[in-house]
Short mmCIF file of C-alpha atoms and ligand atoms in Angstrom, two decimals:
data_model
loop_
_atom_site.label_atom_id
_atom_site.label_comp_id
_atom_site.label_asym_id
_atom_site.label_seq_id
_atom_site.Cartn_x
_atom_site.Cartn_y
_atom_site.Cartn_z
CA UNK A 1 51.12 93.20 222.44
CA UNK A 2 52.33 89.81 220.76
CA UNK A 3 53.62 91.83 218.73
CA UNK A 4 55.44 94.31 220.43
CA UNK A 5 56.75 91.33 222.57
CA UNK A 6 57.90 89.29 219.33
CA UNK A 7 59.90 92.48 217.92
CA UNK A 8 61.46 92.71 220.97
CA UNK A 9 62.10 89.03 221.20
CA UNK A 10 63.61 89.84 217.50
CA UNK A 11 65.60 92.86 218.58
CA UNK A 12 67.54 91.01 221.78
CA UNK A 13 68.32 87.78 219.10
CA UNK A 14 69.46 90.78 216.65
CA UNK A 15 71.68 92.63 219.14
CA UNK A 16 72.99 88.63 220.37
CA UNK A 17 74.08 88.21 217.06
CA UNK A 18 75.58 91.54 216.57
CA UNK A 19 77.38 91.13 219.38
CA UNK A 20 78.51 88.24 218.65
CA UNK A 21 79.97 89.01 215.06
CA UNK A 22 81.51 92.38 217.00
CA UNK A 23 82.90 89.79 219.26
CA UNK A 24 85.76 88.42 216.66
CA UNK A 25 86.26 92.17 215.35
CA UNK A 26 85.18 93.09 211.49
CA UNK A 27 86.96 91.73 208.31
CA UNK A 28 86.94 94.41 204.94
CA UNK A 29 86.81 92.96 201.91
CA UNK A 30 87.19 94.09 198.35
CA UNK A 31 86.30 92.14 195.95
CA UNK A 32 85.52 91.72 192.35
CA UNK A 33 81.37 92.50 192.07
CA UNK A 34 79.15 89.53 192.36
CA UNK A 35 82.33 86.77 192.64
CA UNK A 36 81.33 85.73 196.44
CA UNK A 37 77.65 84.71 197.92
CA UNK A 38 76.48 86.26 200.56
CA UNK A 39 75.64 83.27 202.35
CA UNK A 40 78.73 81.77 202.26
CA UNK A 41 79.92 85.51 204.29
CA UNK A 42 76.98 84.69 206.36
CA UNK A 43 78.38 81.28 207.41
CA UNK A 44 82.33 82.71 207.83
CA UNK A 45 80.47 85.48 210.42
CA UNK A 46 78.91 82.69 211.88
CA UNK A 47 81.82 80.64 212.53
CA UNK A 48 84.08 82.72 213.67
CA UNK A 49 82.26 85.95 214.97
CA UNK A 50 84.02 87.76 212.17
CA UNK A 51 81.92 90.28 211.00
CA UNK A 52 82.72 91.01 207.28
CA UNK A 53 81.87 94.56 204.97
CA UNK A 54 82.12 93.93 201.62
CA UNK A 55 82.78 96.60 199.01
CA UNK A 56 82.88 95.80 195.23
CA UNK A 57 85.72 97.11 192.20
CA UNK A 58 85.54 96.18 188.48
CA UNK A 59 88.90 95.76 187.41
CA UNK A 60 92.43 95.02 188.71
CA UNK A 61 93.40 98.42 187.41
CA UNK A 62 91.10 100.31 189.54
CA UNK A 63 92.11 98.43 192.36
CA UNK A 64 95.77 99.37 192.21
CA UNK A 65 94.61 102.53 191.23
CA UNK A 66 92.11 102.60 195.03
CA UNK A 67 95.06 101.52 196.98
CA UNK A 68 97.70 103.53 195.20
CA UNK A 69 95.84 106.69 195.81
CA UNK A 70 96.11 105.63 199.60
CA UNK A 71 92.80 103.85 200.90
CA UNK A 72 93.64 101.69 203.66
CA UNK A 73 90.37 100.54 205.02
CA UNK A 74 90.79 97.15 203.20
CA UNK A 75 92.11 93.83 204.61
CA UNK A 76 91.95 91.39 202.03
CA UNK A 77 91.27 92.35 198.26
CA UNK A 78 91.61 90.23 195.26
CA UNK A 79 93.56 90.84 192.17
CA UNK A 80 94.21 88.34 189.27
CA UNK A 81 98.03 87.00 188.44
CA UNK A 82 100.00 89.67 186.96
CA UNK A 83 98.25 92.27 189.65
CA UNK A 84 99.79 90.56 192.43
CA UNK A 85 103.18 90.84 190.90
CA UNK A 86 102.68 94.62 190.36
CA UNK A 87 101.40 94.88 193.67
CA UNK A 88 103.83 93.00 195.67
CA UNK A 89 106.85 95.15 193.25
CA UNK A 90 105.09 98.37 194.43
CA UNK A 91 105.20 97.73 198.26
CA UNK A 92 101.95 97.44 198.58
CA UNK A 93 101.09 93.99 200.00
CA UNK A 94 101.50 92.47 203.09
CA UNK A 95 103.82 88.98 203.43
CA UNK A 96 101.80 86.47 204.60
CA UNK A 97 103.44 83.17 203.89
CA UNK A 98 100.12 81.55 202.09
CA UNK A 99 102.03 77.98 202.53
CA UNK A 100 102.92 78.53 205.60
CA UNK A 101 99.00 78.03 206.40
CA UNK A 102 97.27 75.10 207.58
CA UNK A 103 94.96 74.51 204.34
CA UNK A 104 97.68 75.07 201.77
CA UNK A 105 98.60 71.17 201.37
CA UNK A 106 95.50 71.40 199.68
CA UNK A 107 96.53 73.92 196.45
CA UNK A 108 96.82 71.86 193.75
CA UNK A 109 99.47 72.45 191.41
CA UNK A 110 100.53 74.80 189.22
CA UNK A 111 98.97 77.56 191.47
CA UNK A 112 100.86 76.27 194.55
CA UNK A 113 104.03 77.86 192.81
CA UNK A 114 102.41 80.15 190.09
CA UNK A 115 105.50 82.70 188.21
CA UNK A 116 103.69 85.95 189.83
CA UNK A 117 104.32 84.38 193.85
CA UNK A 118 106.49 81.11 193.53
CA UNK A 119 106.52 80.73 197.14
CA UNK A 120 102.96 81.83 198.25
CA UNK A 121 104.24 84.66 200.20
CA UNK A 122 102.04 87.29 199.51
CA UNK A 123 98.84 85.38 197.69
CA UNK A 124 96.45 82.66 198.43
CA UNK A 125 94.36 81.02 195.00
CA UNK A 126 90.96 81.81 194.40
CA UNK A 127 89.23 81.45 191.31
CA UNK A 128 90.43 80.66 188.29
CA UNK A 129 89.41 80.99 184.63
CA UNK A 130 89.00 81.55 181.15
CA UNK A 131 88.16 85.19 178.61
CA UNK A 132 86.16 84.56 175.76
CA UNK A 133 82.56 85.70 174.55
CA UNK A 134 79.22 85.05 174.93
CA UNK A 135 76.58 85.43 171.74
CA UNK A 136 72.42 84.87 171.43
CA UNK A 137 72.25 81.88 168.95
CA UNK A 138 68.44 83.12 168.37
CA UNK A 139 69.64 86.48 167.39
CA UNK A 140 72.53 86.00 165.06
CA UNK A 141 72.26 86.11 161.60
CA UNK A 142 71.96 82.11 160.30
CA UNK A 143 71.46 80.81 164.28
CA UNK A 144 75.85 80.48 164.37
CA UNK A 145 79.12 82.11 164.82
CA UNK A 146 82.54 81.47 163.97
CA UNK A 147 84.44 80.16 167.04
CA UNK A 148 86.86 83.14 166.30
CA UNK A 149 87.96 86.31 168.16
CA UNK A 150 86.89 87.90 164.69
CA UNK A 151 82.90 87.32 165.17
CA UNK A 152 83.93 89.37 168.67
CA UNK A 153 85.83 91.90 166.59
CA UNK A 154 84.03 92.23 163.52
CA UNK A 155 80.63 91.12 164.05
CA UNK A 156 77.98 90.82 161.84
CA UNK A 157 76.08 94.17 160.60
CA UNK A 158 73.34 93.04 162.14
CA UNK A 159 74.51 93.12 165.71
CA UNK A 160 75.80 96.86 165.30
CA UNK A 161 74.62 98.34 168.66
CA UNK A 162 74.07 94.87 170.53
CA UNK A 163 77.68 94.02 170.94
CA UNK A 164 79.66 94.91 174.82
CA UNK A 165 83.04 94.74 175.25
CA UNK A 166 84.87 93.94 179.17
CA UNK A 167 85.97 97.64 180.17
CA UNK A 168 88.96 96.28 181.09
CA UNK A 169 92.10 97.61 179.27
CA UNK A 170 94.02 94.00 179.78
CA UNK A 171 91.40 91.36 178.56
CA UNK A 172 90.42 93.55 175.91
CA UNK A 173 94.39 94.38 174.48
CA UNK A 174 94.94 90.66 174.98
CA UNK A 175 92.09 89.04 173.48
CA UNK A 176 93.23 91.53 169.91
CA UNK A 177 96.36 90.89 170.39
CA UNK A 178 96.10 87.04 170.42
CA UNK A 179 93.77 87.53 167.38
CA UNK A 180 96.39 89.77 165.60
CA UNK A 181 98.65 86.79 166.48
CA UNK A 182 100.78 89.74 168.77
CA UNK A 183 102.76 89.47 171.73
CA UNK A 184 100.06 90.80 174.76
CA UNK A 185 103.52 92.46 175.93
CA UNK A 186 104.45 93.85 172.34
CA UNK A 187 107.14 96.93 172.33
CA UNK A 188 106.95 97.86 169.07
CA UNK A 189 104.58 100.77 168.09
CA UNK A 190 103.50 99.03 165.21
CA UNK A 191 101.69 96.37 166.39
CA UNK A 192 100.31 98.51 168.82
CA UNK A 193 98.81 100.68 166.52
CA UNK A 194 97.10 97.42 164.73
CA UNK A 195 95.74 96.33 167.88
CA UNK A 196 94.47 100.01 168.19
CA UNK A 197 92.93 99.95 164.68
CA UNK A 198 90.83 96.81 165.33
CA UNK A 199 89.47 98.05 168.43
CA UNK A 200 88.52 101.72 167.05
CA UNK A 201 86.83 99.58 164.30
CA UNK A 202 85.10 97.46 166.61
CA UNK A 203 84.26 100.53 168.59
CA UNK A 204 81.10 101.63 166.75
CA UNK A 205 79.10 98.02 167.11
CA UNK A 206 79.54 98.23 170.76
CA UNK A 207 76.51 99.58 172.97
CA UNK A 208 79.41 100.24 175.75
CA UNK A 209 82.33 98.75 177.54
CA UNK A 210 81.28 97.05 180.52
CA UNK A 211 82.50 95.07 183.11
CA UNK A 212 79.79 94.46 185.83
CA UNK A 213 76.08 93.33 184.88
CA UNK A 214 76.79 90.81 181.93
CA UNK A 215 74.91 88.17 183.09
CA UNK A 216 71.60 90.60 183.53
CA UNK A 217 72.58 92.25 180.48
CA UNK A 218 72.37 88.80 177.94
CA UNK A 219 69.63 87.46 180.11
CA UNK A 220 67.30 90.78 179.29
CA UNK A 221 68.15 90.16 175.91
CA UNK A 222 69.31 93.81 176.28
CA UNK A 223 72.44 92.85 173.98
CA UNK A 224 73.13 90.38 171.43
CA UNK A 225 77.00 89.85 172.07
CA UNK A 226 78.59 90.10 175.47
CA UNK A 227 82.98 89.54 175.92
CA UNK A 228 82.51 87.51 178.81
CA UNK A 229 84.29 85.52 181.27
CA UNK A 230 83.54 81.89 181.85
CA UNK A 231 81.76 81.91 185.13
CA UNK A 232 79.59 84.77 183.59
CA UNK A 233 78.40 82.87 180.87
CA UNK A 234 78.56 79.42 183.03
CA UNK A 235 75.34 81.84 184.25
CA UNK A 236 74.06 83.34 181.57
CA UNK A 237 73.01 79.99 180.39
CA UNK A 238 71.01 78.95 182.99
CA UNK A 239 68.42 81.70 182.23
CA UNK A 240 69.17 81.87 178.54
CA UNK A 241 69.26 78.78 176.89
CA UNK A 242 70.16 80.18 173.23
CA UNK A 243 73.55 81.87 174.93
CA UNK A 244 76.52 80.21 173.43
CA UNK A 245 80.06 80.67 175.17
CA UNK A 246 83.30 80.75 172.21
CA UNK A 247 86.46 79.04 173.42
CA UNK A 248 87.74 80.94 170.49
CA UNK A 249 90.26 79.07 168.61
CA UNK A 250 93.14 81.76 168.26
CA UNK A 251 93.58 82.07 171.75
CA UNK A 252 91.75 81.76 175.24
CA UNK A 253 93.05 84.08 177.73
CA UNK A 254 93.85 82.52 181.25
CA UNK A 255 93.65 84.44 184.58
CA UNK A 256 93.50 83.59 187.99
CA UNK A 257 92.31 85.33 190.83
CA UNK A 258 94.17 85.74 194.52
CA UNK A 259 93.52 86.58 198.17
CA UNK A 260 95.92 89.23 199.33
CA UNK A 261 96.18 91.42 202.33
CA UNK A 262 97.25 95.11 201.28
CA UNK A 263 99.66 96.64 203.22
CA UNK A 264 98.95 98.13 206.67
CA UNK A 265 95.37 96.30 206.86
CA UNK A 266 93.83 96.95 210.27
CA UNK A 267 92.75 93.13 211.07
CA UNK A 268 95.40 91.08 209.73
CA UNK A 269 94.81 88.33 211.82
CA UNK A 270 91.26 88.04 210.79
CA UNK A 271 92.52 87.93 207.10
CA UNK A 272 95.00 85.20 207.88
CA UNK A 273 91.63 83.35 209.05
CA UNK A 274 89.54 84.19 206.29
CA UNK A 275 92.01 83.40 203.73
CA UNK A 276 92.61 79.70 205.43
CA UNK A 277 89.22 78.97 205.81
CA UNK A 278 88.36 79.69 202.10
CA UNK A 279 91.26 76.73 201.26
CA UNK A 280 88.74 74.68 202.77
CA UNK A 281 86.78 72.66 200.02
CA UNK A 282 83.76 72.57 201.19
CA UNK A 283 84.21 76.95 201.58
CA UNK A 284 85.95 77.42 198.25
CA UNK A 285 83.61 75.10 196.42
CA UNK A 286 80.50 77.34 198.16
CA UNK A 287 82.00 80.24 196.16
CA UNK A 288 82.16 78.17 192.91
CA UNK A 289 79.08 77.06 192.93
CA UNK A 290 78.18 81.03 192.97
CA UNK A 291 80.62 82.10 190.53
CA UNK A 292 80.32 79.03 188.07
CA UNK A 293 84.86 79.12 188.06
CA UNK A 294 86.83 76.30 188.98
CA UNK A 295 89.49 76.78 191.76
CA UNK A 296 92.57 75.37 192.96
CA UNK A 297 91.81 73.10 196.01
CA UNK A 298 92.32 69.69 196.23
CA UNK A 299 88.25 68.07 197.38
CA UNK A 300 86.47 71.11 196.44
CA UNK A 301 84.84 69.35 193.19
CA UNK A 302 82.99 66.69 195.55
CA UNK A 303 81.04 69.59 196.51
CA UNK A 304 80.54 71.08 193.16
CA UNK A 305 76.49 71.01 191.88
CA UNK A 306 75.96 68.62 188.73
CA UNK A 307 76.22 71.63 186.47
CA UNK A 308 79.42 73.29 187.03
CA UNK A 309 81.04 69.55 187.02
CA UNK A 310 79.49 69.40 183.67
CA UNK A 311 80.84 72.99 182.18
CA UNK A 312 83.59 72.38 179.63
CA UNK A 313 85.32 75.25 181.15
CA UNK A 314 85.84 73.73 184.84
CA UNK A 315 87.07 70.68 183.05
CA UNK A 316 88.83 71.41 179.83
CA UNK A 317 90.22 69.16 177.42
CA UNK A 318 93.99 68.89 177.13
CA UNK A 319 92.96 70.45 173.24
CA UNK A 320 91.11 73.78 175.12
CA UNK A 321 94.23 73.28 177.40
CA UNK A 322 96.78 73.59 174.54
CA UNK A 323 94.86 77.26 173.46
CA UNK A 324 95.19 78.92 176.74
CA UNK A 325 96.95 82.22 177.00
CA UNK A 326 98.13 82.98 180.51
CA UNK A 327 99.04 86.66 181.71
CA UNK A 328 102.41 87.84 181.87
CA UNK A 329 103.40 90.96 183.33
CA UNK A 330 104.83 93.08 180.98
CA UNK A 331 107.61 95.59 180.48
CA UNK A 332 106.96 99.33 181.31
CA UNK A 333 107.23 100.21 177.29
CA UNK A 334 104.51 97.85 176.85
CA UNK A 335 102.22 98.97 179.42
CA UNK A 336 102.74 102.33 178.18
CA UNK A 337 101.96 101.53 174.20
CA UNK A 338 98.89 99.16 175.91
CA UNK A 339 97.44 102.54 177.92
CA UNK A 340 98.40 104.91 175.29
CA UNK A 341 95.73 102.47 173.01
CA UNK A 342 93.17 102.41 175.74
CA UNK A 343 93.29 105.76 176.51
CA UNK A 344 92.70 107.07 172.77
CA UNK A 345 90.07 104.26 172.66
CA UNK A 346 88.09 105.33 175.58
CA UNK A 347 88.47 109.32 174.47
N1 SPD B 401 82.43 89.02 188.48
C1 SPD B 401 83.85 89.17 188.53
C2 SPD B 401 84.56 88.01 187.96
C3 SPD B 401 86.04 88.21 187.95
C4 SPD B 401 86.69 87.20 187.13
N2 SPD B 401 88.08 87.35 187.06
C5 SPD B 401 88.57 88.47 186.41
C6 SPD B 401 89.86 88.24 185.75
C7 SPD B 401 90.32 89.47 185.07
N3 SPD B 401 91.45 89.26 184.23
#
């Protein structure tokens, strides 16, 4: 009888709270996988009765490719730099006048005016980052690895098997290319096909190409060697102390990640809210402390936990500064020689 009595009591608080989050209408989200906690969701539902469904992608090329091939559920998704531009060129975002909103005094620079949205018109900041790799120190031969792209590309015999790769055609193209010492936007077959040749060598000492599952992946031990990308490792390392991230010293790709609201989205005005309230420092800094990036908001490092201040990454020197390799969007010739390499690579 208590019992029954408590499950009821359970069921009315359930259908309160339901109602409640129904109250402010629903919010659909489409994110990157395992780049926002739950509880901070929980806490936006909370506050504004805004009951959010998230659904997950893996790359910024199968999210153009979702909403190209017409899915229109979503209200806010989140591509990185040079997606927006290709997004925002192809119709398919929403303006939104980002500094127009009340929270975006707080963007610090550069990504208040970044080259893909100099205005903020179409794209709030969210994370931002860096591409390099992640190794086992305990399971490479000698305890130590060159801080090179080439222990990525040509790793030791020993690792043949234990090695993963991002399965994502732009960090992979860029991270050779900036090895190769080759424009990421090359048009000239040539150094397209050398790019092409390392990666079909590298091919056979991978166990796959894989974007989601990194951090489980390293922390099993499952795999030696993992391309990773900084907040991924920032995590890795908590489990695993032996995992080692490479700032490697060709090159470290750049990226940063933005809220957008695709075209057509059912509950704009409960995007416009979101998309504020994650300016907020205390909101953003909730989702770094997840992730293990930095972001772009003025306060939100007063919230940060003791061991993402500490990450080299979150605050790099004006020397890891100096290496960084943003994204640029590139011409159609070499997006076509870039797919024309992944595609043979992933035959
Ligand atoms: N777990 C997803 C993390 C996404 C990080 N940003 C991706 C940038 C791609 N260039």
């Amino acid at each position: 009888m208590k019992v029954c009595k408590l499950h009821s009591l359970a069921l009315v608080a359930g259908l309160l709270v339901s109602a409640s989050a129904m109250a402010g209408g629903e919010l659909n989200l489409y994110n990157w996988s395992d780049y926002i906690p739950q509880d901070l969701l929980k806490r936006f539902e909370k506050e504004t009765g805004i009951k959010v469904n998230l659904d997950v992608f893996d790359s910024n090329e199968s999210l153009l490719a979702k909403l190209k091939a017409g899915a229109k559920g979503y209200d806010v998704v989140v591509p990185s730099d040079y997606m927006v531009k290709i997004m925002r060129d192809e119709g398919l975002l929403e303006k939104i006048d980002v500094s127009k909103m009340p929270n975006f005094k707080l963007v610090q620079a550069p990504l208040n005016k970044p080259d893909f949205d100099p205005q903020r018109e179409y794209s709030a900041p969210y994370m931002w980052g860096v591409t390099g790799f992640t190794y086992d120190a305990s399971r490479v031969p000698g305890g130590k690895l060159d801080n090179s792209w080439r222990s990525f590309f040509t790793p030791p015999a020993a690792l043949k098997g234990k090695v993963v790769a991002l399965n994502d055609v732009a960090e992979l193209y860029k991270a050779a290319a900036i090895y190769l010492k080759v424009d990421q936007c090359t048009e000239d077959p040539k150094q397209a096909k050398r790019i092409q040749d390392l990666l079909e060598a590298q091919k056979p000492m991978l166990a796959m190409y894989n974007s989601d599952g990194t951090i489980e992946r390293m922390q099993a031990q499952e795999v030696i060697m993992h391309q990773q990308w900084n907040g991924a490792a920032y995590r890795t390392r908590q489990k695993l102390k032996s995992a080692v991230f490479v700032y490697p010293k060709e090159g470290i790709p750049f990226w940063n990640d933005n809220l957008v609201i695709p075209k057509g989205a059912k509950n704009r005005d409960n995007a416009l809210k979101f998309i504020n309230w994650m300016m907020e420092p205390k909101n953003i800094a909730e989702a770094s402390n997840f992730t293990g990036y930095n972001n772009a908001i003025k306060g939100s490092s007063a919230y940060f936990v003791a061991d993402l201040k500490a990450d080299p990454a979150i605050n790099p020197t004006a020397a890891m500064r100096a290496l960084f390799v943003p994204n640029k969007n590139c011409s159609a010739k070499a997006n076509a020689l870039r797919d024309r390499v992944w595609t043979k690579l992933k035959k």
